[in-house]
Coordinates of C-alpha atoms (C1' of nucleotides) in Angstrom, one line a residue:
Chain A
M122 CA 100.1 34.6 46.2
R123 CA 99.4 33.6 42.5
S124 CA 100.1 36.5 40.4
D125 CA 96.9 36.2 38.3
D126 CA 94.8 36.8 41.5
L127 CA 96.3 40.0 42.3
P128 CA 94.7 42.0 39.6
L129 CA 91.3 40.5 40.8
V130 CA 91.9 41.7 44.3
R131 CA 93.1 45.1 43.2
Q132 CA 89.9 45.6 41.1
L133 CA 87.8 45.3 44.2
D134 CA 86.2 48.6 45.1
L135 CA 88.0 48.4 48.3
F136 CA 91.5 48.5 46.7
S137 CA 91.0 50.0 43.4
E138 CA 91.8 53.5 44.2
M139 CA 94.4 53.3 46.8
A140 CA 98.1 54.1 46.3
E141 CA 100.1 51.4 44.5
K142 CA 102.6 51.3 47.4
N143 CA 100.1 50.8 49.9
F144 CA 98.4 48.1 48.1
E145 CA 101.7 46.4 47.8
D146 CA 102.3 46.7 51.5
L147 CA 98.9 45.1 52.2
M148 CA 99.7 42.3 49.8
Q149 CA 103.1 41.9 51.3
A150 CA 101.6 41.2 54.7
A151 CA 98.8 39.1 53.4
Y152 CA 98.5 35.2 53.4
L153 CA 96.8 33.4 50.6
Q154 CA 95.4 30.2 52.1
R155 CA 93.8 27.1 50.5
F156 CA 91.1 25.3 52.4
P157 CA 89.1 22.1 51.8
P158 CA 85.3 22.1 52.3
Q159 CA 83.7 22.4 55.7
V160 CA 86.8 24.0 57.4
Q161 CA 85.8 26.7 60.1
L162 CA 88.0 29.8 59.3
I163 CA 86.7 32.0 62.0
T164 CA 84.6 31.6 65.3
E165 CA 82.3 34.0 66.8
G166 CA 83.8 35.7 69.8
D167 CA 87.3 35.4 68.6
P168 CA 89.4 38.6 68.0
A169 CA 89.4 39.7 64.4
D170 CA 93.0 39.5 63.4
F171 CA 92.5 39.4 59.8
L172 CA 90.4 40.8 57.1
Y173 CA 89.3 38.1 54.7
I174 CA 88.9 38.2 51.0
M175 CA 87.2 35.4 49.0
V176 CA 89.4 34.7 46.0
E177 CA 87.8 31.3 45.0
G178 CA 85.2 29.0 46.5
C179 CA 82.5 29.7 48.9
V180 CA 82.2 30.6 52.7
E181 CA 79.1 30.4 54.8
L182 CA 78.8 33.0 57.7
F183 CA 76.7 31.6 60.4
A184 CA 75.8 32.4 64.1
S185 CA 74.9 30.5 67.2
A186 CA 73.2 31.1 70.3
N187 CA 71.5 28.7 72.9
G188 CA 71.6 25.5 71.1
R189 CA 70.5 27.0 67.8
E190 CA 72.5 28.0 64.6
T191 CA 71.5 30.0 61.7
T192 CA 73.2 31.1 58.4
M193 CA 73.7 34.8 58.2
A194 CA 75.2 35.0 54.7
V195 CA 76.9 33.2 51.9
V196 CA 80.1 34.9 50.6
R197 CA 81.5 34.3 47.1
P198 CA 84.4 35.8 45.1
V199 CA 85.4 38.3 44.8
S200 CA 84.5 40.1 48.0
T201 CA 85.6 40.7 51.5
F202 CA 83.9 39.6 54.8
I203 CA 84.2 40.8 58.5
L204 CA 85.5 44.2 57.6
A205 CA 83.7 45.8 60.6
A206 CA 85.3 43.6 63.1
A207 CA 88.7 44.0 61.6
I208 CA 88.3 47.9 61.5
K209 CA 87.0 48.0 65.1
D210 CA 89.3 45.5 66.4
A211 CA 86.5 43.7 68.0
P212 CA 85.5 40.3 68.4
F213 CA 83.6 38.4 65.4
L214 CA 79.9 38.4 65.7
M215 CA 79.8 35.6 63.1
S216 CA 81.6 32.2 62.5
G217 CA 82.6 31.3 58.9
R218 CA 83.3 27.9 57.3
T219 CA 84.1 26.9 53.7
T220 CA 81.3 25.1 51.9
E221 CA 83.6 24.2 49.0
K222 CA 87.3 24.0 48.3
S223 CA 88.3 27.6 48.6
R224 CA 91.2 30.1 48.4
V225 CA 91.0 33.1 50.9
L226 CA 93.3 36.0 51.1
M227 CA 94.0 37.1 54.7
I228 CA 95.2 40.5 55.5
P229 CA 96.2 41.2 59.2
S230 CA 93.8 43.7 60.6
E231 CA 96.6 45.7 62.1
N232 CA 98.0 46.5 58.6
I233 CA 94.5 47.4 57.4
R234 CA 94.0 49.9 60.2
H235 CA 97.5 51.3 59.5
V236 CA 97.0 51.8 55.8
F237 CA 93.6 53.1 56.6
A238 CA 95.1 55.9 58.5
E239 CA 97.7 56.8 55.9
D240 CA 95.7 56.4 52.6
A241 CA 92.6 58.7 52.3
A242 CA 91.5 56.8 49.1
F243 CA 91.5 53.6 50.9
A244 CA 89.7 55.2 53.9
R245 CA 87.0 56.5 51.5
A246 CA 86.7 52.9 50.1
I247 CA 86.3 51.3 53.4
V248 CA 83.4 53.8 54.2
R249 CA 81.7 52.9 51.0
E250 CA 82.2 49.1 51.5
L251 CA 81.1 49.5 55.2
A252 CA 77.9 51.5 54.2
S253 CA 77.2 48.8 51.6
C254 CA 77.6 46.1 54.1
Y255 CA 75.3 47.9 56.5
R256 CA 72.7 48.4 53.9
S257 CA 72.8 44.6 53.1
V258 CA 72.1 43.6 56.7
V259 CA 69.3 46.2 56.9
K260 CA 67.8 44.6 53.8
A261 CA 68.3 41.1 55.4
L262 CA 66.5 42.2 58.4
K263 CA 63.7 43.6 56.5
N264 CA 63.5 40.5 54.6
E265 CA 63.2 38.4 57.7
K266 CA 60.7 40.6 59.6
L267 CA 58.4 41.7 56.8
R268 CA 57.9 38.5 54.7
T269 CA 56.7 35.0 55.2
A270 CA 58.9 32.0 54.5
V271 CA 57.5 31.4 51.1
E272 CA 57.9 35.0 50.2
R273 CA 61.5 34.9 51.2
L274 CA 62.1 31.9 49.1
A275 CA 60.2 33.3 46.1
N276 CA 62.2 36.6 46.3
Y277 CA 65.4 34.6 46.7
L278 CA 64.8 32.5 43.6
L279 CA 63.9 35.7 41.5
R280 CA 67.1 37.4 42.7
K281 CA 69.3 34.5 41.9
H282 CA 67.5 34.0 38.6
A283 CA 68.4 37.6 37.8
E284 CA 72.0 37.5 38.8
Q285 CA 72.4 34.2 36.8
G286 CA 71.2 35.7 33.6
G287 CA 67.4 35.3 33.7
S288 CA 67.3 32.5 31.4
G289 CA 64.4 30.7 33.2
Q290 CA 66.6 28.6 35.3
L291 CA 69.1 29.0 38.1
L292 CA 71.5 26.8 40.2
L293 CA 71.2 27.1 44.0
P294 CA 74.8 28.2 45.1
V295 CA 74.6 26.1 48.4
E296 CA 73.0 23.0 49.9
K297 CA 69.3 23.1 50.5
R298 CA 69.8 22.8 54.4
T299 CA 72.1 25.9 54.2
L300 CA 69.5 27.8 52.1
A301 CA 67.0 26.9 54.7
A302 CA 68.9 28.4 57.5
L303 CA 69.7 31.6 55.4
L304 CA 66.1 32.0 54.7
G305 CA 65.2 31.4 58.3
M306 CA 63.4 28.1 58.3
T307 CA 64.1 24.5 58.7
P308 CA 65.2 22.2 55.9
E309 CA 61.7 20.4 56.1
N310 CA 59.8 23.7 55.6
L311 CA 62.0 24.6 52.7
S312 CA 60.8 21.5 50.9
R313 CA 57.2 22.5 51.6
A314 CA 57.8 26.0 50.6
F315 CA 59.1 24.7 47.2
A316 CA 56.2 22.6 47.0
T317 CA 54.0 25.6 47.6
L318 CA 55.8 27.3 44.7
D319 CA 54.9 24.6 42.3
P320 CA 51.7 26.1 41.0
Y321 CA 53.7 29.1 40.3
G322 CA 56.0 27.3 37.8
V323 CA 58.9 26.4 40.1
E324 CA 60.3 23.1 39.1
V325 CA 63.1 21.6 41.4
K326 CA 65.6 19.2 40.1
G327 CA 68.1 18.8 42.9
R328 CA 70.0 22.2 43.0
E329 CA 68.8 23.2 39.6
I330 CA 65.6 25.2 39.6
H331 CA 63.4 26.1 36.5
L332 CA 61.1 29.0 36.6
H333 CA 58.3 28.5 34.1
Q334 CA 56.2 31.4 35.1
V335 CA 58.4 34.1 36.3
A336 CA 55.6 36.7 36.0
D337 CA 53.2 34.8 38.2
L338 CA 56.1 34.1 40.7
R339 CA 56.8 37.9 40.9
V340 CA 53.2 38.6 41.7
L341 CA 53.4 36.1 44.6
A342 CA 56.8 37.4 45.7
K343 CA 56.3 41.3 45.5
P344 CA 59.9 42.1 45.2
S345 CA 60.9 45.3 46.6
P346 CA 64.1 47.4 45.2
L347 CA 64.5 48.3 48.9
I348 CA 65.0 44.7 49.9
D349 CA 66.1 42.9 46.7
D350 CA 68.2 45.2 44.7
P351 CA 71.8 44.5 45.1
A352 CA 72.6 48.2 44.3
S353 CA 70.8 51.1 45.9
Chain B
M402 CA 70.8 76.4 67.0
R403 CA 70.8 76.6 70.8
S404 CA 74.4 77.1 71.9
D405 CA 74.1 74.6 74.8
D406 CA 73.3 71.9 72.4
L407 CA 76.4 72.4 70.4
P408 CA 78.8 70.9 73.0
L409 CA 76.5 67.9 73.1
V410 CA 76.9 67.3 69.5
R411 CA 80.6 68.1 69.5
Q412 CA 81.0 65.4 72.1
L413 CA 79.5 62.6 69.8
D414 CA 82.1 60.2 68.6
L415 CA 81.4 61.2 65.2
F416 CA 82.4 64.8 65.7
S417 CA 84.7 64.8 68.7
E418 CA 88.0 64.7 67.0
M419 CA 87.5 66.7 63.7
A420 CA 89.1 70.0 63.1
E421 CA 87.1 72.9 64.7
K422 CA 86.8 74.7 61.4
N423 CA 85.2 71.8 59.8
F424 CA 82.9 71.1 62.6
E425 CA 81.8 74.8 62.4
D426 CA 81.4 74.5 58.6
L427 CA 79.0 71.6 59.2
M428 CA 77.0 73.2 61.9
Q429 CA 76.8 76.4 59.7
A430 CA 75.1 74.3 57.1
A431 CA 72.8 72.4 59.6
Y432 CA 69.3 73.0 60.6
L433 CA 67.9 72.3 64.0
Q434 CA 64.3 71.6 63.8
R435 CA 61.6 70.9 66.4
F436 CA 58.9 68.3 65.6
P437 CA 55.7 67.4 67.4
P438 CA 55.0 63.7 68.0
Q439 CA 54.2 61.4 65.2
V440 CA 55.8 63.5 62.5
Q441 CA 57.4 61.4 59.6
L442 CA 60.8 62.8 59.1
I443 CA 62.0 60.5 56.4
T444 CA 60.5 58.0 54.0
E445 CA 62.0 54.8 52.7
G446 CA 62.9 55.3 49.0
D447 CA 63.4 59.0 49.3
P448 CA 66.9 60.3 48.4
A449 CA 69.1 60.9 51.7
D450 CA 69.6 64.6 51.6
F451 CA 70.4 64.9 55.3
L452 CA 72.2 63.2 58.1
Y453 CA 70.0 63.3 61.2
I454 CA 71.2 63.7 64.8
M455 CA 68.9 63.3 67.7
V456 CA 69.2 66.2 70.1
E457 CA 66.1 65.6 72.2
G458 CA 63.1 63.3 71.9
C459 CA 62.7 60.0 70.3
V460 CA 62.5 58.7 66.7
E461 CA 61.2 55.4 65.5
L462 CA 62.8 53.9 62.4
F463 CA 60.5 51.7 60.6
A464 CA 60.1 49.7 57.3
S465 CA 57.3 48.5 55.1
A466 CA 56.7 46.0 52.4
N467 CA 53.5 44.4 51.0
G468 CA 51.0 45.6 53.5
R469 CA 53.1 45.1 56.6
E470 CA 55.2 47.3 58.6
T471 CA 57.7 46.8 61.2
T472 CA 59.9 48.8 63.7
M473 CA 63.6 48.6 63.0
A474 CA 65.1 50.6 65.7
V475 CA 64.2 53.3 68.3
V476 CA 66.8 56.3 68.3
R477 CA 67.3 58.5 71.2
P478 CA 69.8 61.3 71.9
V479 CA 72.5 61.9 71.4
S480 CA 73.1 59.8 68.3
T481 CA 73.0 59.9 64.5
F482 CA 70.8 57.8 62.0
I483 CA 70.8 56.9 58.4
L484 CA 74.5 57.7 58.1
A485 CA 75.0 55.0 55.6
A486 CA 72.4 56.5 53.2
A487 CA 73.9 59.8 53.6
I488 CA 77.4 58.7 52.8
K489 CA 76.4 56.6 49.9
D490 CA 74.0 59.3 48.5
A491 CA 71.6 56.4 48.3
P492 CA 67.9 56.1 49.0
F493 CA 66.5 55.5 52.6
L494 CA 66.0 51.9 53.4
M495 CA 63.9 52.9 56.4
S496 CA 61.3 55.5 57.3
G497 CA 61.5 57.5 60.4
R498 CA 58.8 59.2 62.7
T499 CA 59.0 61.0 65.9
T500 CA 57.2 59.2 68.9
E501 CA 57.6 62.3 71.1
K502 CA 58.2 66.0 70.8
S503 CA 61.7 66.2 69.4
R504 CA 64.5 68.2 68.3
V505 CA 66.7 67.0 65.4
L506 CA 69.8 68.4 63.8
M507 CA 69.8 67.9 60.1
I508 CA 73.2 68.3 58.2
P509 CA 73.0 68.2 54.5
S510 CA 74.6 65.0 53.2
E511 CA 76.5 66.9 50.7
N512 CA 78.4 68.8 53.4
I513 CA 79.0 65.4 55.2
R514 CA 80.6 64.1 52.1
H515 CA 82.6 67.1 51.4
V516 CA 84.1 67.4 55.0
F517 CA 84.6 63.6 54.9
A518 CA 86.9 64.0 52.0
E519 CA 88.8 66.7 53.7
D520 CA 89.0 65.8 57.4
A521 CA 90.9 62.5 58.0
A522 CA 89.9 62.5 61.7
F523 CA 86.2 62.8 60.7
A524 CA 86.6 60.1 58.0
R525 CA 88.0 57.7 60.5
A526 CA 85.1 58.6 63.0
I527 CA 82.7 57.8 60.2
V528 CA 84.3 54.5 59.8
R529 CA 84.0 53.6 63.4
E530 CA 80.5 54.8 63.7
L531 CA 79.5 52.8 60.5
A532 CA 81.2 49.8 61.8
S533 CA 79.2 50.1 65.1
C534 CA 76.0 50.4 63.2
Y535 CA 76.8 47.5 61.0
R536 CA 77.5 45.4 64.1
S537 CA 74.3 46.6 65.6
V538 CA 72.2 45.4 62.8
V539 CA 74.0 42.2 62.8
K540 CA 73.1 41.6 66.4
A541 CA 69.4 42.4 65.6
L542 CA 69.4 39.9 62.9
K543 CA 70.9 37.2 65.1
N544 CA 68.4 38.1 67.9
E545 CA 65.6 37.9 65.4
K546 CA 66.8 34.5 63.8
L547 CA 68.1 32.6 66.8
R548 CA 65.6 33.5 69.5
T549 CA 61.9 32.9 70.3
A550 CA 59.7 35.8 71.0
V551 CA 59.7 35.4 74.8
E552 CA 63.5 35.2 74.8
R553 CA 63.8 38.3 72.8
L554 CA 61.5 40.1 75.3
A555 CA 63.4 38.6 78.2
N556 CA 66.7 39.8 77.0
Y557 CA 65.3 43.2 76.1
L558 CA 64.1 43.7 79.5
L559 CA 67.5 42.7 80.9
R560 CA 69.2 45.2 78.5
K561 CA 67.1 48.0 79.4
H562 CA 67.3 47.1 83.1
A563 CA 71.1 47.2 82.9
E564 CA 71.1 50.6 80.9
Q565 CA 68.8 52.2 83.3
G566 CA 70.9 51.2 86.4
G567 CA 69.9 47.7 87.2
S568 CA 67.7 48.8 90.3
G569 CA 65.2 46.2 89.9
Q570 CA 62.9 48.4 87.7
L571 CA 62.7 49.8 84.4
L572 CA 60.7 52.0 82.2
L573 CA 59.9 51.0 78.6
P574 CA 61.0 53.8 76.4
V575 CA 58.3 53.2 73.7
E576 CA 54.6 52.1 73.5
K577 CA 54.1 48.4 73.8
R578 CA 52.7 48.4 70.3
T579 CA 56.0 49.8 69.1
L580 CA 58.0 47.4 71.3
A581 CA 56.1 44.4 69.9
A582 CA 57.1 45.5 66.4
L583 CA 60.6 46.0 67.5
L584 CA 60.8 42.7 68.9
G585 CA 59.1 41.0 65.8
M586 CA 55.7 40.2 67.2
T587 CA 52.1 41.6 67.4
P588 CA 50.8 43.6 70.4
E589 CA 48.6 40.6 71.4
N590 CA 51.6 38.4 71.4
L591 CA 53.6 40.8 73.5
S592 CA 50.9 40.8 76.2
R593 CA 51.2 37.0 76.3
A594 CA 54.9 37.1 76.4
F595 CA 54.7 39.4 79.5
A596 CA 52.3 36.9 81.1
T597 CA 54.6 34.1 80.3
L598 CA 57.4 36.1 82.2
D599 CA 55.2 36.4 85.3
P600 CA 56.6 33.2 86.9
Y601 CA 60.1 34.8 86.5
G602 CA 59.4 37.8 88.6
V603 CA 58.4 40.2 85.8
E604 CA 55.7 42.5 87.0
V605 CA 54.0 45.1 84.4
K606 CA 52.5 48.3 85.6
G607 CA 51.8 50.1 82.3
R608 CA 55.1 51.1 81.0
E609 CA 56.9 50.5 84.3
I610 CA 58.4 47.0 84.6
H611 CA 59.6 45.5 87.8
L612 CA 62.1 42.6 87.8
H613 CA 62.0 40.7 91.2
Q614 CA 63.9 37.7 90.2
V615 CA 66.7 38.9 87.7
A616 CA 68.7 35.6 88.1
D617 CA 65.8 33.5 87.1
L618 CA 65.1 35.8 84.2
R619 CA 68.6 35.5 83.1
V620 CA 68.4 31.7 83.2
L621 CA 65.5 32.0 80.8
A622 CA 66.9 34.7 78.6
K623 CA 70.5 33.4 78.2
P624 CA 71.8 36.6 77.2
S625 CA 74.9 36.5 74.9
P626 CA 77.5 39.3 74.8
L627 CA 77.6 38.8 71.0
I628 CA 73.9 39.9 70.9
D629 CA 73.2 41.9 73.8
D630 CA 76.3 43.8 74.8
P631 CA 76.1 47.4 73.5
A632 CA 79.8 47.5 73.3
S633 CA 81.8 44.7 71.5
Chain C
dC214 C1' 78.3 -1.9 45.5
dG215 C1' 77.6 -0.1 49.9
dA216 C1' 77.0 3.5 53.5
dC217 C1' 76.3 7.8 54.8
dG218 C1' 74.2 12.1 54.7
dA219 C1' 70.9 15.1 52.5
dT220 C1' 66.2 15.6 51.1
dT221 C1' 61.4 14.6 51.1
dT222 C1' 57.2 13.2 53.1
dG223 C1' 53.9 12.4 56.7
dA224 C1' 51.9 13.2 61.2
dA225 C1' 51.6 15.5 65.5
dT226 C1' 52.6 19.8 68.1
dA227 C1' 53.7 24.3 69.3
dG228 C1' 54.2 29.0 68.5
dG229 C1' 52.5 33.0 66.7
dA230 C1' 48.9 35.5 64.0
dT231 C1' 44.3 36.9 63.3
dC232 C1' 39.7 38.2 64.7
dA233 C1' 36.6 39.8 68.0
dA234 C1' 35.3 42.0 72.3
dT235 C1' 36.4 44.2 76.7
dG236 C1' 38.8 47.0 80.0
dG237 C1' 41.9 50.9 81.0
dG238 C1' 44.5 55.4 80.6
dA239 C1' 45.9 59.5 78.7
dG240 C1' 44.7 63.5 76.6
dT241 C1' 41.0 66.8 75.1
dG242 C1' 37.6 70.0 75.6
dG243 C1' 34.1 71.9 78.3
Chain D
dC1107 C1' 38.7 70.3 87.5
dC1108 C1' 36.1 66.9 85.6
dA1109 C1' 33.9 64.1 82.1
dC1110 C1' 34.1 62.3 77.7
dT1111 C1' 36.2 60.1 74.0
dC1112 C1' 39.6 57.7 71.7
dC1113 C1' 43.3 54.6 71.2
dC1114 C1' 46.1 51.3 73.5
dA1115 C1' 46.3 47.1 75.9
dT1116 C1' 44.5 42.9 77.4
dT1117 C1' 42.0 38.6 77.0
dG1118 C1' 39.6 34.8 74.8
dA1119 C1' 38.9 31.8 70.8
dT1120 C1' 40.4 30.2 66.6
dC1121 C1' 43.3 29.7 62.5
dC1122 C1' 47.5 29.2 60.3
dT1123 C1' 52.3 28.7 59.8
dA1124 C1' 56.3 26.6 60.9
dT1125 C1' 58.9 23.3 64.0
dT1126 C1' 59.4 18.7 65.6
dC1127 C1' 59.8 13.9 65.4
dA1128 C1' 59.9 9.9 62.6
dA1129 C1' 60.5 7.4 58.6
dA1130 C1' 61.4 6.6 53.6
dT1131 C1' 63.9 8.0 49.5
dC1132 C1' 67.5 9.8 47.0
dG1133 C1' 72.2 11.0 45.7
dT1134 C1' 76.9 11.0 46.2
dC1135 C1' 81.2 9.6 47.5
dG1136 C1' 84.4 6.1 48.8

DNA sequence: CGACGATTTGAATAGGATCAATGGGAGTGG
DNA sequence: CCACTCCCATTGATCCTATTCAAATCGTCG
């Protein structure tokens, strides 16, 4: 793998405190793969042979049942995904596809489990990471069950706005159809939700969104730290 | 605590493989509390000072936002809850209240974190437990986003039916109002969902449910192992 | 420049929520 | 043990949100 990516991976909470030798062992066994957009990397139900780490690009995690499909999460660098399946040696619960040209580091789950048993610092880091992932999904479930579609969109915009510096504008990180699925609605309904937010100073120019009345939007959205704060 | 409960707790995956001494240390620090029904044990936003273990009874985990409230999960013996918050030393994302007379073992999070750092077997067990919890919530989120209300009810009935022996009947473990919230609908809508399932051989007698045409119900429900199987 | 897919808009429908009122069961107190 | 009461559950009517189907527009990539 490219040498200037290694420090980035090493800096991940998951790897930052483990013994150098164990880190090298993991990287030795790892593959850095490049993918074009719209490539399906993992399929739900398949065995989790690798832990995946986003190095560059974007991956959409999605799930299907009956004839339906929905987006579960959007993963951007630098972070891992499907850690739980890799640890449990269980089948994926979600599928994953690139939405952009991407580079992904793949570490065989077996090596993860092996080093996990050897390296206490790594084991602790995995626990912290898993606990964080767990809490993220709980927040997603609360978001879905406790809010209307418009509220979910409003809070999403506020969250991205804050992430991107809070300058009064933001860029949607994915296509609107994907965003719609992530927020639990149809693309048509997302368009209408944006229209509903127009009186609250939300201006849409393609993927570029301007927030002219953040305070008003916040009144509508009623953000909660226990759903929207990335930390906590 | 009562001596005949100890083996039960010890048999939990979480504790079964740790060193005897560490287990004793944890139990030494623990409190076994009895609670009447409808007592709120934890409140979302509060710091997670204890890990909770259901010994007897039933606890409903719920969450609120805006004026709304929803049930997130129902916890029965013998299992733990809010492990992630205890490990991360983070605020609860959910509140919890007893729905029956219950006995709950409370272990100070500090002790959990301490033994976690000492005992590798315990650390591994925590990882497995967290990974399982994570996957449970992912399944809950898929259930919520990919299915209609009637499908969620049908699959819930099939799941409980299997859990309770598959004899053609089952007993709802909670009040219908709570079940409605758990399945993401109103009590009124749950009544109507049951009525919708009548042609599929679902007979309702209070909390007692009879399934006369399991095969037909299964066709409607289209259960998926990646949502409904407790293992995997 | 042309074609394809994404997005938006409109109209009709369906699913679920809310409001209101009634029946039913469990628990309490006499 | 029985009667009362209260809350849960059900049913009906209506409203609202979101989905579906259809068509037009926009943008982007060859």
